[in-house]
Amino acid sequence: MGYNWQLNDWPRFHYRLREVEPLLFRFSEKAGHVSGLLKGLPKETQNDAIIDLMVSEAIKTSEIEGEYLSRQDIVSSIRNQLGLGQQQVNDLRAQGAAALMVDVRNTFHEALTEEKLFSWHRMIMKGSKGITVGDWRSHEEPMLVISGALGKEKIHFEAPPSSNVPKEMAGFINWFNETGPGGKKEIKKPVVRAAVAHLYFETIHPFEDGNGRIGRALSEKALSQYLKRPVLLSLSQAIEANKREYYDALQKAQRSNEVTSWIAYFLSMAMQAQEQAERLIDFTLKKTRFFDRYTPLLNERQLKVVRRMLEEGPKGFEGGMSARKYTALSRTSKATATRDLQDLAEKRVFLSTGGGRSTKYSLNLNDSGEW
């Protein structure tokens, strides 16, 4: 059995929407709910929630590809891109990931072009060496998706040859623009278009590297165009939570141009992303209220550590806060760190577990006043 791009009906994707109608309805309902939650926040808190979502997407889309970027570098890079900060970031990968997140949000309404895709590729490949950047792959050897040890590799997928890529991508770009809102071949269901766009792009695999990150950005662009605003979710966070399921669904979909099961998977994953966005918005509101109540009660060292913990998002600091970590973050003595931690616990800013040297602390976000 060949791959989808080798079949006679390529790239005429077909699907049965009746099987996924309940999921489509639930997604639209959830998207409206998340948008309403965000609109109900004060303007500054809205901005914080949007930045948190962008940070999550930038980190997770890189982790899926095996790149682990500093959260602090991503936060600083995104704030720099938005004109909200002037922090020095030396990691070119973090700079590029942030630039992509901001550009996708700022240009979602524009038609897709070859140059836009090349621009995105230059962003995410910032600092990369030994590969073609900002242009289609052109090497003669096959583009293979493989796994397994050397000599025992398993081929999961073979993309179209490089010589086909310019023609295939011209067709993809035309398809993307014609199926958008008001296009000649408009796909009325935004999540369906986002799902097919991702599969279509990943199948062509037009770049030497970075295809996954750009494919997910295209799905975000497709969703945003229908909403007429940047979509409020992190697809990559939902995918990264179960990468095996993602790759299995993608591999199965690349064997046929009947893609109902792929759309069902994508919808389910997008629902998870909406639910995660809802939790992140709730966390951002709690974080704002937390600062409103406790900032006057904390010294500069304590505020610095609390801010650093909150930057980790809803899951918090891995392993909790300890005296050793506090000493390193605040650059103070062990005795001062111990006094600060005890004070934070007495004020119920921190909750403690364990005892002695094994004491760990977590933020008490659910006990900051009126909620």
Coordinates of C-alpha atoms in Angstrom, one line a residue:
M1 CA 0.0 0.0 0.0
G2 CA 1.4 3.4 -1.0
Y3 CA 1.4 6.7 0.8
N4 CA -1.4 9.2 0.3
W5 CA 0.6 11.4 -2.1
Q6 CA 1.2 8.4 -4.4
L7 CA -2.5 7.7 -4.8
N8 CA -4.6 8.8 -7.8
D9 CA -6.9 11.0 -5.7
W10 CA -4.1 13.0 -4.1
P11 CA -4.6 15.7 -2.8
R12 CA -8.4 15.4 -2.9
F13 CA -9.1 14.7 0.7
H14 CA -12.5 13.4 1.6
Y15 CA -14.3 12.8 4.9
R16 CA -17.6 12.2 6.5
L17 CA -18.6 15.1 8.8
R18 CA -21.6 13.3 10.2
E19 CA -19.3 11.1 12.3
V20 CA -17.6 14.1 13.9
E21 CA -20.6 16.6 14.2
P22 CA -20.9 16.2 18.0
L23 CA -17.2 17.0 18.4
L24 CA -17.4 20.0 16.0
F25 CA -20.3 21.4 18.1
R26 CA -18.5 20.9 21.4
F27 CA -15.3 22.6 20.0
S28 CA -17.3 25.7 18.9
E29 CA -19.0 25.8 22.2
K30 CA -15.8 25.5 24.1
A31 CA -14.1 28.1 21.9
G32 CA -16.9 30.6 22.7
H33 CA -16.6 29.8 26.4
V34 CA -12.8 30.4 26.5
S35 CA -13.2 33.6 24.6
G36 CA -15.8 34.8 27.1
L37 CA -13.6 34.0 30.0
L38 CA -10.8 36.0 28.5
K39 CA -13.0 39.0 27.8
G40 CA -14.2 39.0 31.4
L41 CA -10.6 39.7 32.6
P42 CA -9.1 43.1 33.2
K43 CA -7.1 44.3 30.1
E44 CA -3.7 43.8 31.7
T45 CA -4.7 40.3 32.9
Q46 CA -5.9 39.5 29.4
N47 CA -2.5 40.3 28.0
D48 CA -0.8 38.2 30.7
A49 CA -3.1 35.2 29.8
I50 CA -2.3 35.6 26.0
I51 CA 1.4 35.8 26.7
D52 CA 1.2 32.7 28.9
L53 CA -0.6 30.8 26.1
M54 CA 2.1 31.9 23.6
V55 CA 4.9 30.8 25.9
S56 CA 3.3 27.4 26.4
E57 CA 2.9 27.0 22.6
A58 CA 6.5 28.1 21.9
I59 CA 8.0 25.7 24.5
K60 CA 5.8 22.7 23.6
T61 CA 6.1 23.0 19.8
S62 CA 9.9 22.9 20.3
E63 CA 9.8 20.0 22.8
I64 CA 7.8 17.9 20.3
E65 CA 10.9 18.2 18.0
G66 CA 13.3 17.4 20.8
E67 CA 14.4 20.9 21.6
Y68 CA 14.2 22.0 25.2
L69 CA 14.2 25.8 25.6
S70 CA 14.5 27.9 28.7
R71 CA 11.1 29.1 29.8
Q72 CA 12.6 32.3 31.0
D73 CA 14.3 32.9 27.6
I74 CA 10.9 32.3 25.9
V75 CA 9.1 34.7 28.2
S76 CA 11.7 37.4 27.7
S77 CA 11.8 36.9 24.0
I78 CA 8.0 37.1 23.6
R79 CA 7.8 40.2 25.7
N80 CA 10.7 41.7 23.7
Q81 CA 8.8 40.9 20.4
L82 CA 5.7 42.5 21.8
G83 CA 7.5 45.7 22.8
L84 CA 6.9 44.9 26.5
G85 CA 10.5 44.3 27.6
Q86 CA 14.2 44.8 26.7
Q87 CA 15.7 41.7 28.2
Q88 CA 18.8 40.2 26.6
V89 CA 18.3 36.7 25.3
N90 CA 21.4 34.9 24.0
D91 CA 19.6 31.7 22.8
L92 CA 18.8 32.2 19.1
R93 CA 16.4 29.3 19.2
A94 CA 14.3 31.0 21.9
Q95 CA 14.4 34.3 19.9
G96 CA 13.2 32.4 16.8
A97 CA 10.4 30.5 18.5
A98 CA 9.1 33.7 20.0
A99 CA 9.3 35.5 16.7
L100 CA 7.1 32.8 15.1
M101 CA 4.5 32.9 17.9
V102 CA 4.1 36.7 17.6
D103 CA 4.1 36.7 13.8
V104 CA 1.5 34.0 13.5
R105 CA -0.8 36.0 15.8
N106 CA -0.1 39.4 14.1
T107 CA -0.6 38.1 10.5
F108 CA -3.3 35.5 10.8
H109 CA -5.7 37.4 8.5
E110 CA -3.2 37.6 5.6
A111 CA -3.2 35.2 2.7
L112 CA -0.6 32.5 2.9
T113 CA 2.5 33.0 0.6
E114 CA 5.7 31.1 -0.2
E115 CA 7.7 34.0 1.3
K116 CA 5.7 33.9 4.6
L117 CA 6.6 30.2 5.0
F118 CA 10.2 30.9 4.2
S119 CA 10.2 33.7 6.8
W120 CA 8.7 31.4 9.4
H121 CA 11.4 28.8 8.6
R122 CA 14.2 31.4 9.0
M123 CA 12.7 32.3 12.4
I124 CA 12.6 28.8 13.8
M125 CA 16.0 27.7 12.3
K126 CA 17.8 30.7 13.7
G127 CA 21.3 29.6 14.7
S128 CA 21.0 26.3 12.8
K129 CA 23.9 25.1 10.7
G130 CA 24.3 22.6 7.9
I131 CA 20.8 22.7 6.5
T132 CA 19.0 24.8 3.9
V133 CA 17.1 27.7 5.7
G134 CA 14.3 29.7 4.2
D135 CA 13.9 27.5 1.1
W136 CA 12.4 24.2 0.2
R137 CA 14.5 21.0 0.6
S138 CA 16.4 20.1 -2.5
H139 CA 18.6 17.1 -1.6
E140 CA 18.2 14.0 -3.8
E141 CA 18.0 11.4 -1.0
P142 CA 14.5 10.5 0.2
M143 CA 12.9 12.4 3.0
L144 CA 12.1 9.7 5.5
V145 CA 10.4 9.7 8.9
I146 CA 12.1 6.8 10.8
S147 CA 12.6 5.4 14.3
G148 CA 14.8 2.8 15.9
A149 CA 18.5 2.2 16.4
L150 CA 21.1 2.4 13.6
G151 CA 20.7 -0.7 11.4
K152 CA 17.3 -1.5 12.8
E153 CA 15.5 1.6 11.6
K154 CA 11.7 1.5 10.9
I155 CA 10.4 3.7 8.1
H156 CA 7.1 5.3 9.1
F157 CA 6.7 7.6 6.1
E158 CA 8.5 8.7 2.9
A159 CA 7.6 12.2 1.7
P160 CA 7.4 13.2 -2.0
P161 CA 10.8 13.7 -3.6
S162 CA 12.4 17.1 -3.4
S163 CA 12.0 17.7 -7.1
N164 CA 8.2 17.6 -6.5
V165 CA 8.2 20.1 -3.6
P166 CA 7.9 23.4 -5.4
K167 CA 4.8 22.2 -7.4
E168 CA 3.3 20.5 -4.4
M169 CA 3.7 23.6 -2.2
A170 CA 2.2 25.9 -4.9
G171 CA -0.8 23.6 -4.9
F172 CA -0.9 23.6 -1.0
I173 CA -0.7 27.4 -0.8
N174 CA -3.5 27.8 -3.4
W175 CA -5.6 25.3 -1.5
F176 CA -5.1 27.0 1.8
N177 CA -6.1 30.4 0.5
E178 CA -9.1 29.1 -1.5
T179 CA -10.5 27.1 1.4
G180 CA -10.3 30.1 3.8
P181 CA -13.3 32.3 4.8
G182 CA -14.8 33.7 1.6
G183 CA -12.6 31.6 -0.7
K184 CA -13.7 29.8 -3.9
K185 CA -13.6 26.4 -2.1
E186 CA -14.3 27.6 1.5
I187 CA -14.4 24.8 4.1
K188 CA -17.1 26.0 6.5
K189 CA -15.9 24.1 9.5
P190 CA -12.7 25.8 10.8
V191 CA -11.3 22.8 12.7
V192 CA -11.8 20.6 9.6
R193 CA -9.7 23.0 7.5
A194 CA -7.1 23.2 10.3
A195 CA -6.8 19.4 10.5
V196 CA -6.5 18.9 6.7
A197 CA -4.0 21.8 6.4
H198 CA -1.8 20.2 9.0
L199 CA -1.9 16.8 7.4
Y200 CA -1.5 18.2 3.9
F201 CA 1.6 20.2 4.9
E202 CA 3.2 17.4 6.9
T203 CA 2.8 15.0 4.0
I204 CA 4.7 17.3 1.6
H205 CA 7.3 17.9 4.3
P206 CA 8.8 20.7 2.3
F207 CA 11.7 21.7 4.6
E208 CA 14.8 19.9 5.7
D209 CA 13.8 20.5 9.3
G210 CA 11.1 22.4 11.2
N211 CA 8.1 21.0 9.4
G212 CA 6.2 20.1 12.5
R213 CA 6.5 23.6 14.0
I214 CA 5.3 25.3 10.9
G215 CA 2.5 22.7 10.3
R216 CA 1.1 23.5 13.8
A217 CA 1.4 27.3 13.1
L218 CA -0.6 26.8 9.9
S219 CA -3.4 25.0 11.9
E220 CA -3.4 28.0 14.3
K221 CA -3.6 30.4 11.4
A222 CA -6.5 28.5 9.9
L223 CA -8.5 28.6 13.2
S224 CA -7.7 32.3 13.7
Q225 CA -9.0 33.3 10.3
Y226 CA -12.5 32.0 11.1
L227 CA -12.6 33.5 14.5
K228 CA -11.3 36.8 13.2
R229 CA -8.9 36.9 16.1
P230 CA -5.9 34.9 17.3
V231 CA -7.1 31.6 18.5
L232 CA -6.7 31.0 22.3
L233 CA -5.1 27.6 22.6
S234 CA -1.9 25.7 22.5
L235 CA -2.2 22.8 20.1
S236 CA 1.4 21.8 20.8
Q237 CA 0.8 21.4 24.5
A238 CA -2.1 19.0 23.8
I239 CA 0.0 17.1 21.2
E240 CA 3.1 16.9 23.5
A241 CA 1.1 15.4 26.3
N242 CA 0.6 12.3 24.1
K243 CA 3.1 12.4 21.2
R244 CA 2.7 8.7 20.5
E245 CA -1.0 9.1 19.8
Y246 CA -0.2 12.1 17.5
Y247 CA 2.4 10.2 15.4
D248 CA 0.2 7.1 15.2
A249 CA -2.7 9.2 13.9
L250 CA -0.5 11.0 11.4
Q251 CA 1.1 7.9 10.2
K252 CA -2.3 6.2 9.6
A253 CA -3.7 9.3 7.9
Q254 CA -0.8 9.4 5.4
R255 CA -1.9 6.0 4.0
S256 CA -5.2 7.3 2.5
N257 CA -6.9 10.4 1.4
E258 CA -10.1 9.4 3.3
V259 CA -9.3 11.4 6.5
T260 CA -12.3 11.1 8.7
S261 CA -10.4 9.4 11.5
W262 CA -7.6 12.0 11.3
I263 CA -10.2 14.8 11.6
A264 CA -11.7 13.0 14.6
Y265 CA -8.3 12.8 16.3
F266 CA -7.5 16.4 15.5
L267 CA -10.8 17.6 16.9
S268 CA -10.2 15.6 20.1
M269 CA -6.8 17.1 20.5
A270 CA -8.1 20.6 19.8
M271 CA -10.7 20.1 22.5
Q272 CA -7.9 19.2 25.0
A273 CA -6.1 22.3 24.0
Q274 CA -9.2 24.5 24.7
E275 CA -9.6 22.9 28.1
Q276 CA -5.9 23.6 28.9
A277 CA -6.4 27.2 27.7
E278 CA -9.3 27.5 30.1
R279 CA -7.2 26.2 33.0
L280 CA -4.4 28.7 32.0
I281 CA -6.8 31.6 32.0
D282 CA -8.1 30.6 35.4
F283 CA -4.5 30.4 36.6
T284 CA -3.7 33.8 35.3
L285 CA -6.6 35.3 37.1
K286 CA -5.6 33.6 40.4
K287 CA -2.0 34.8 39.8
T288 CA -3.2 38.4 39.4
R289 CA -5.3 38.3 42.6
F290 CA -2.4 36.6 44.4
F291 CA -0.1 39.5 43.6
D292 CA -2.7 42.1 44.5
R293 CA -3.0 40.7 47.9
Y294 CA 0.5 39.6 48.8
T295 CA 2.9 42.1 47.1
P296 CA 2.7 44.6 50.0
L297 CA 3.5 41.8 52.5
L298 CA 6.6 40.4 50.8
N299 CA 10.2 41.6 50.6
E300 CA 12.2 41.9 47.3
R301 CA 13.8 38.4 47.7
Q302 CA 10.4 36.8 48.4
L303 CA 8.8 38.5 45.4
K304 CA 11.6 37.5 43.1
V305 CA 11.2 33.8 44.0
V306 CA 7.4 33.9 43.9
R307 CA 7.5 35.5 40.4
R308 CA 10.0 32.8 39.2
M309 CA 7.7 30.1 40.5
L310 CA 4.6 31.6 38.8
E311 CA 6.5 31.7 35.5
E312 CA 6.3 27.9 35.5
G313 CA 2.5 28.0 34.9
P314 CA -0.3 26.0 36.4
K315 CA 1.9 22.9 37.1
G316 CA 4.2 25.0 39.2
F317 CA 7.9 24.5 40.2
E318 CA 9.0 20.9 39.6
G319 CA 9.7 19.3 43.0
G320 CA 8.4 22.4 44.8
M321 CA 10.5 25.1 46.4
S322 CA 13.3 24.2 48.9
A323 CA 15.7 26.1 51.0
R324 CA 18.5 25.2 48.6
K325 CA 16.5 26.5 45.5
Y326 CA 15.5 29.6 47.4
T327 CA 19.1 30.4 48.3
A328 CA 20.2 30.0 44.6
L329 CA 17.3 32.1 43.2
S330 CA 17.5 34.9 45.7
R331 CA 21.3 34.8 46.0
T332 CA 21.1 35.0 49.8
S333 CA 22.4 33.0 52.7
K334 CA 20.9 29.7 53.9
A335 CA 19.9 31.3 57.2
T336 CA 18.1 34.2 55.4
A337 CA 16.4 31.7 53.0
T338 CA 15.1 29.7 56.0
R339 CA 13.7 32.8 57.6
D340 CA 12.1 34.0 54.4
L341 CA 10.5 30.6 53.8
Q342 CA 9.2 30.3 57.3
D343 CA 7.7 33.8 57.0
L344 CA 6.0 32.8 53.7
A345 CA 4.5 29.8 55.3
E346 CA 3.2 31.7 58.3
K347 CA 1.5 34.2 55.9
R348 CA 0.1 31.2 54.0
V349 CA 1.7 32.3 50.8
F350 CA 3.4 28.9 50.8
L351 CA 2.1 25.5 51.8
S352 CA 4.8 23.2 53.3
T353 CA 5.1 19.4 53.1
G354 CA 7.7 17.2 54.7
G355 CA 10.0 18.3 57.5
G356 CA 13.6 19.3 58.2
R357 CA 15.9 19.3 55.2
S358 CA 13.2 17.6 53.2
T359 CA 10.6 20.4 53.6
K360 CA 9.1 21.5 50.2
Y361 CA 7.0 24.5 49.6
S362 CA 4.3 25.2 47.0
L363 CA 2.3 28.4 46.2
N364 CA -1.1 28.6 47.9
L365 CA -3.0 30.2 45.1
N366 CA -6.4 29.1 46.4
D367 CA -6.1 31.1 49.6
S368 CA -5.6 34.7 48.5
G369 CA -8.7 36.4 49.6
E370 CA -12.0 36.6 47.9
W371 CA -12.1 33.3 45.9

